[in-house]
Coordinates of C-alpha atoms in Angstrom, one line a residue:
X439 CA 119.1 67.7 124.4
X440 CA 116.2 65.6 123.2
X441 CA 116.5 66.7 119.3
X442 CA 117.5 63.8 116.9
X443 CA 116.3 63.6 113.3
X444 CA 115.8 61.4 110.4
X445 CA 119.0 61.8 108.2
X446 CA 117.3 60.4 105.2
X447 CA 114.2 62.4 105.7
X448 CA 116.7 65.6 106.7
X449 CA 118.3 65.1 103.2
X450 CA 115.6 64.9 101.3
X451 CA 113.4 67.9 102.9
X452 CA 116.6 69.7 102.6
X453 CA 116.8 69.0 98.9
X454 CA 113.5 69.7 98.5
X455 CA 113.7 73.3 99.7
X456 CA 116.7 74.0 97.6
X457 CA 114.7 72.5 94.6
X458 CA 112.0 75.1 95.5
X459 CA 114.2 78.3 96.0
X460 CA 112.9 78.1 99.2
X461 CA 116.6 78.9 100.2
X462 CA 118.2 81.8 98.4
X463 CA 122.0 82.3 98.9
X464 CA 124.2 84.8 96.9
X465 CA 127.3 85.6 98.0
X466 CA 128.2 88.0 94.8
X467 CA 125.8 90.7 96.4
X468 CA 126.9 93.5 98.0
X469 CA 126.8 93.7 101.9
X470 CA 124.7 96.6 102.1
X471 CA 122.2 94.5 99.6
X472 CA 122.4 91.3 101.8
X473 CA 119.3 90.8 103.2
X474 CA 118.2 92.3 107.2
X475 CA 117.0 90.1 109.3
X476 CA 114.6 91.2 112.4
X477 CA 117.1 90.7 115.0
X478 CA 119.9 93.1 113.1
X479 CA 121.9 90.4 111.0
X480 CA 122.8 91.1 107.9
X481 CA 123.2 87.9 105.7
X482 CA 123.6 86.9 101.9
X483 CA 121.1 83.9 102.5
X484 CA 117.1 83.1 104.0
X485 CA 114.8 80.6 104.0
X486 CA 111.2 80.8 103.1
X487 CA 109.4 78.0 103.4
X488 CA 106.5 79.6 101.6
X489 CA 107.9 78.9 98.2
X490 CA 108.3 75.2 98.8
X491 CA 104.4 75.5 98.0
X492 CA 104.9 76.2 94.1
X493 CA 105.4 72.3 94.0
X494 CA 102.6 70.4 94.5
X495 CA 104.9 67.4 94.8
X496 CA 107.4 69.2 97.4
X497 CA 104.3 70.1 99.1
X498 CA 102.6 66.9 99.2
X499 CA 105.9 64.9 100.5
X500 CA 106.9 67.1 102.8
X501 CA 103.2 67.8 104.3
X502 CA 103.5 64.0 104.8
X503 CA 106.5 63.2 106.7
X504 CA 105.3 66.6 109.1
X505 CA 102.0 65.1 110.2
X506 CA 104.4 61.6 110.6
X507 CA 106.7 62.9 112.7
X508 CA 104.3 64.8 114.7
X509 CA 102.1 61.8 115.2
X510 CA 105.5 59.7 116.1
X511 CA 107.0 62.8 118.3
X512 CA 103.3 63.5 120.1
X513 CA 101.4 60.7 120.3
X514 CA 99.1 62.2 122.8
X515 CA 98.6 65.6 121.3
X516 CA 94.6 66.8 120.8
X517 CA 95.2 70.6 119.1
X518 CA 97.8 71.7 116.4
X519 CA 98.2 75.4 116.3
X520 CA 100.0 77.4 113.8
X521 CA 102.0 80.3 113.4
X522 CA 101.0 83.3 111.6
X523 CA 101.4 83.6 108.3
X524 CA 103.5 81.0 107.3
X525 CA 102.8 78.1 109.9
X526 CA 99.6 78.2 109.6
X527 CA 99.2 76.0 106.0
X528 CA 101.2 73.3 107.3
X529 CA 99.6 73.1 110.9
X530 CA 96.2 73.2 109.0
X531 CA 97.1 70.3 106.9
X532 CA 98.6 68.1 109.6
X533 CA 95.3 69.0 111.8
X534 CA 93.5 67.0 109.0
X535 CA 96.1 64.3 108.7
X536 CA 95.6 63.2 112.2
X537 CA 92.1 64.3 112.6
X538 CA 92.7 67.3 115.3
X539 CA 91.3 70.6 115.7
X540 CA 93.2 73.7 114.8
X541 CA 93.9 76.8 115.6
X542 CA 96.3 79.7 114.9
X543 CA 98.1 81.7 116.7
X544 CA 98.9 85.3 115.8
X545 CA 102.0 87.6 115.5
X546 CA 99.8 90.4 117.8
X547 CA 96.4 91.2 118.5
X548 CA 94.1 92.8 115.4
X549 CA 93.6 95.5 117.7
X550 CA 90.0 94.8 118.1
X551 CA 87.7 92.6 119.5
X552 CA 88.7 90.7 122.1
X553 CA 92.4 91.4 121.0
X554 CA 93.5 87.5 122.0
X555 CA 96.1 85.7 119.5
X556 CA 94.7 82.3 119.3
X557 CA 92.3 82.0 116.6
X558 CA 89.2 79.8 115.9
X559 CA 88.0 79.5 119.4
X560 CA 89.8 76.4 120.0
X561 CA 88.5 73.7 123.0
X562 CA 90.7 74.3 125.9
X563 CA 92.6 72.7 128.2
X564 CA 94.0 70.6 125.4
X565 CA 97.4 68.9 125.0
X566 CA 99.0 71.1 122.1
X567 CA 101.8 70.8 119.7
X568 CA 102.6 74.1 117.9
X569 CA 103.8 74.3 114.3
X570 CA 106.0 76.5 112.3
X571 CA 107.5 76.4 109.0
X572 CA 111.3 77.8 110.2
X573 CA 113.4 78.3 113.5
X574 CA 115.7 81.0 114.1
X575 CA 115.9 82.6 117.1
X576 CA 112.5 80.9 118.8
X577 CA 110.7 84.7 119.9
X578 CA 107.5 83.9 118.1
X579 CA 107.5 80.1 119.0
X580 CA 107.8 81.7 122.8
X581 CA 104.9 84.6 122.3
X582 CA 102.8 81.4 120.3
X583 CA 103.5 79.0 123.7
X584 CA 102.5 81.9 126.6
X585 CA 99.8 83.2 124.3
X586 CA 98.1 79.4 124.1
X587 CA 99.0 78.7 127.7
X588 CA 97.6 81.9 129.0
X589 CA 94.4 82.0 126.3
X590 CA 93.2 79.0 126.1
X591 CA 95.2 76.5 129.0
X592 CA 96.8 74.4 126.6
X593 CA 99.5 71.8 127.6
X594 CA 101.7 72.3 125.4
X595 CA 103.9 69.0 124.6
X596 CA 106.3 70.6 121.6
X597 CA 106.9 72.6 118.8
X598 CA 107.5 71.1 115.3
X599 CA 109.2 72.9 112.1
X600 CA 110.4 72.4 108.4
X601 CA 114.0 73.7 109.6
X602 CA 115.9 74.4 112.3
X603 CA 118.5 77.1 111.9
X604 CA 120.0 77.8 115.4
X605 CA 122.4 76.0 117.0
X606 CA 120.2 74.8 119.6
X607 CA 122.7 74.8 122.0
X608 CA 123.1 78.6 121.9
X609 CA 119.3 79.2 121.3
X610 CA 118.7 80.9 125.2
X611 CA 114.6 80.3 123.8
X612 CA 115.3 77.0 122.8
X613 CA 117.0 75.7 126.1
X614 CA 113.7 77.7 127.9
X615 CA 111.5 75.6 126.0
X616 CA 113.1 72.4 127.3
X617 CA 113.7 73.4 130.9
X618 CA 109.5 74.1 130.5
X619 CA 108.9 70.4 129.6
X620 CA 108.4 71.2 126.1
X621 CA 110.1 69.0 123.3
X622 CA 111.2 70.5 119.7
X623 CA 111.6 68.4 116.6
X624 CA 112.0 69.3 113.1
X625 CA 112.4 67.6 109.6
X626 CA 115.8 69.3 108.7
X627 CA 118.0 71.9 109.7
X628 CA 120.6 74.3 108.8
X629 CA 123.3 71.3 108.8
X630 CA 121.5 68.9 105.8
X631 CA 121.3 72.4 103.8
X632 CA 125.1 73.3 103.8
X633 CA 126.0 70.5 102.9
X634 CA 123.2 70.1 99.6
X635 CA 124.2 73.6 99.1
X636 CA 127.6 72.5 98.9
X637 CA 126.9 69.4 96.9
X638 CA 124.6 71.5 94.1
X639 CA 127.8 73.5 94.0
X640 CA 125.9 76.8 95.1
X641 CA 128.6 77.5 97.7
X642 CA 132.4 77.1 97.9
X643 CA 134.5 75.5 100.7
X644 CA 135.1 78.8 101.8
X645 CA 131.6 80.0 101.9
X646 CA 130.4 76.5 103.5
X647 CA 132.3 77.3 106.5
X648 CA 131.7 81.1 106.9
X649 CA 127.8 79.8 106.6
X650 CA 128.4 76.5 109.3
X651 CA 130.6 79.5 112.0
X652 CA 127.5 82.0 111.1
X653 CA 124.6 79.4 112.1
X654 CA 126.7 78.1 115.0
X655 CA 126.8 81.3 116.5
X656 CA 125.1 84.0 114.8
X657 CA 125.1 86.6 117.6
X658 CA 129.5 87.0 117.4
X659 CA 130.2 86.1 114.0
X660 CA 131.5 88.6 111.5
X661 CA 131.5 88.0 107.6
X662 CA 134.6 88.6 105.6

């Protein structure tokens, strides 16, 4: 594994998105109106990184220490591509930070033209780092990497996110990536927001654990 963070950067980004309801939780819901994820989980909790951009101040502080660690993490890198919808803010901002080109990469073709998924015609053959806001199960970090690889020749050095909510370790995409060559970092992950969660009170004991056995393995685990 080559994934490390910050812990005081972690903590702070991960009180940041609790700040900005960026991670809803409620437990007091009713199962069948717990929210459905693409991959069939059901889950009283999800992240959207999209509403940490109500703050101008969450948005400015974390913007920052993104384009930091992606200078620190890929020194070398020449394009910053990101992820359709929500990626693509933050990617466009860190592009300016360091001076880079960007591009997008999209979720599928628009069904016209030349029906490719990387946007704005971006140089090729470029050393490439590719940004989303979240990580769960990896599939459209994996589509963004072949489509950008295939499209436009990129080398891609890594991937870079907000959060990080798979145990990498079980993440069969994740552990792909890194056989490829291809490094992942991120600012926080699910670990730094259980435990603020649990701090802000939002969450029980009880509930902290169910949450820490669901991200650990979410493909076996069963809720009470």
């Amino acid at each position: 594994m080559n994934y490390s963070m910050d812990k005081k950067i972690a903590t702070q980004t991960a009180d940041l998105i609790l700040k900005t309801e960026s991670y809803v939780i409620n437990f007091n819901k009713p199962k069948e109106n717990w929210i459905n994820l693409p991959n069939g989980n059901v889950i009283p909790c999800y992240c959207n990184c999209r509403y940490i951009n109500r703050s101008v101040k969450a948005t400015q502080i974390i913007g920052k220490k993104f384009s930091e660690m992606i200078k620190t993490k890929f020194p070398n890198v020449e394009l910053i591509i990101g992820l359709e919808t929500a990626g693509i803010s933050w990617a466009s901002k860190i592009a300016m930070d360091l001076q880079l080109p960007f591009a997008y990469a999209r979720g599928k073709s628009k069904g016209y033209g030349l029906g490719k998924l990387i946007e704005c015609n971006p140089p090729k053959n470029l050393k490439t780092v590719i940004i989303d806001d979240a990580y769960f199960t990896g599939e459209s970090i994996i589509k963004a990497v072949k489509a950008a690889q295939d499209e436009i020749m990129g080398e891609i050095l890594g991937v870079g996110v907000i959060v990080n909510l798979s145990n990498l370790e079980k993440n069969e995409n994740y552990l792909n990536l890194i056989k490829s060559g291809i490094s992942f970092c991120s600012l926080t992950d699910y670990n730094f927001i259980l435990k603020e969660l649990k701090k802000e009170k939002q969450i029980d004991n009880i509930q902290y654990l169910e949450l820490e056995k669901f991200y650990i393995d979410p493909k076996v685990f069963s809720w009470n």
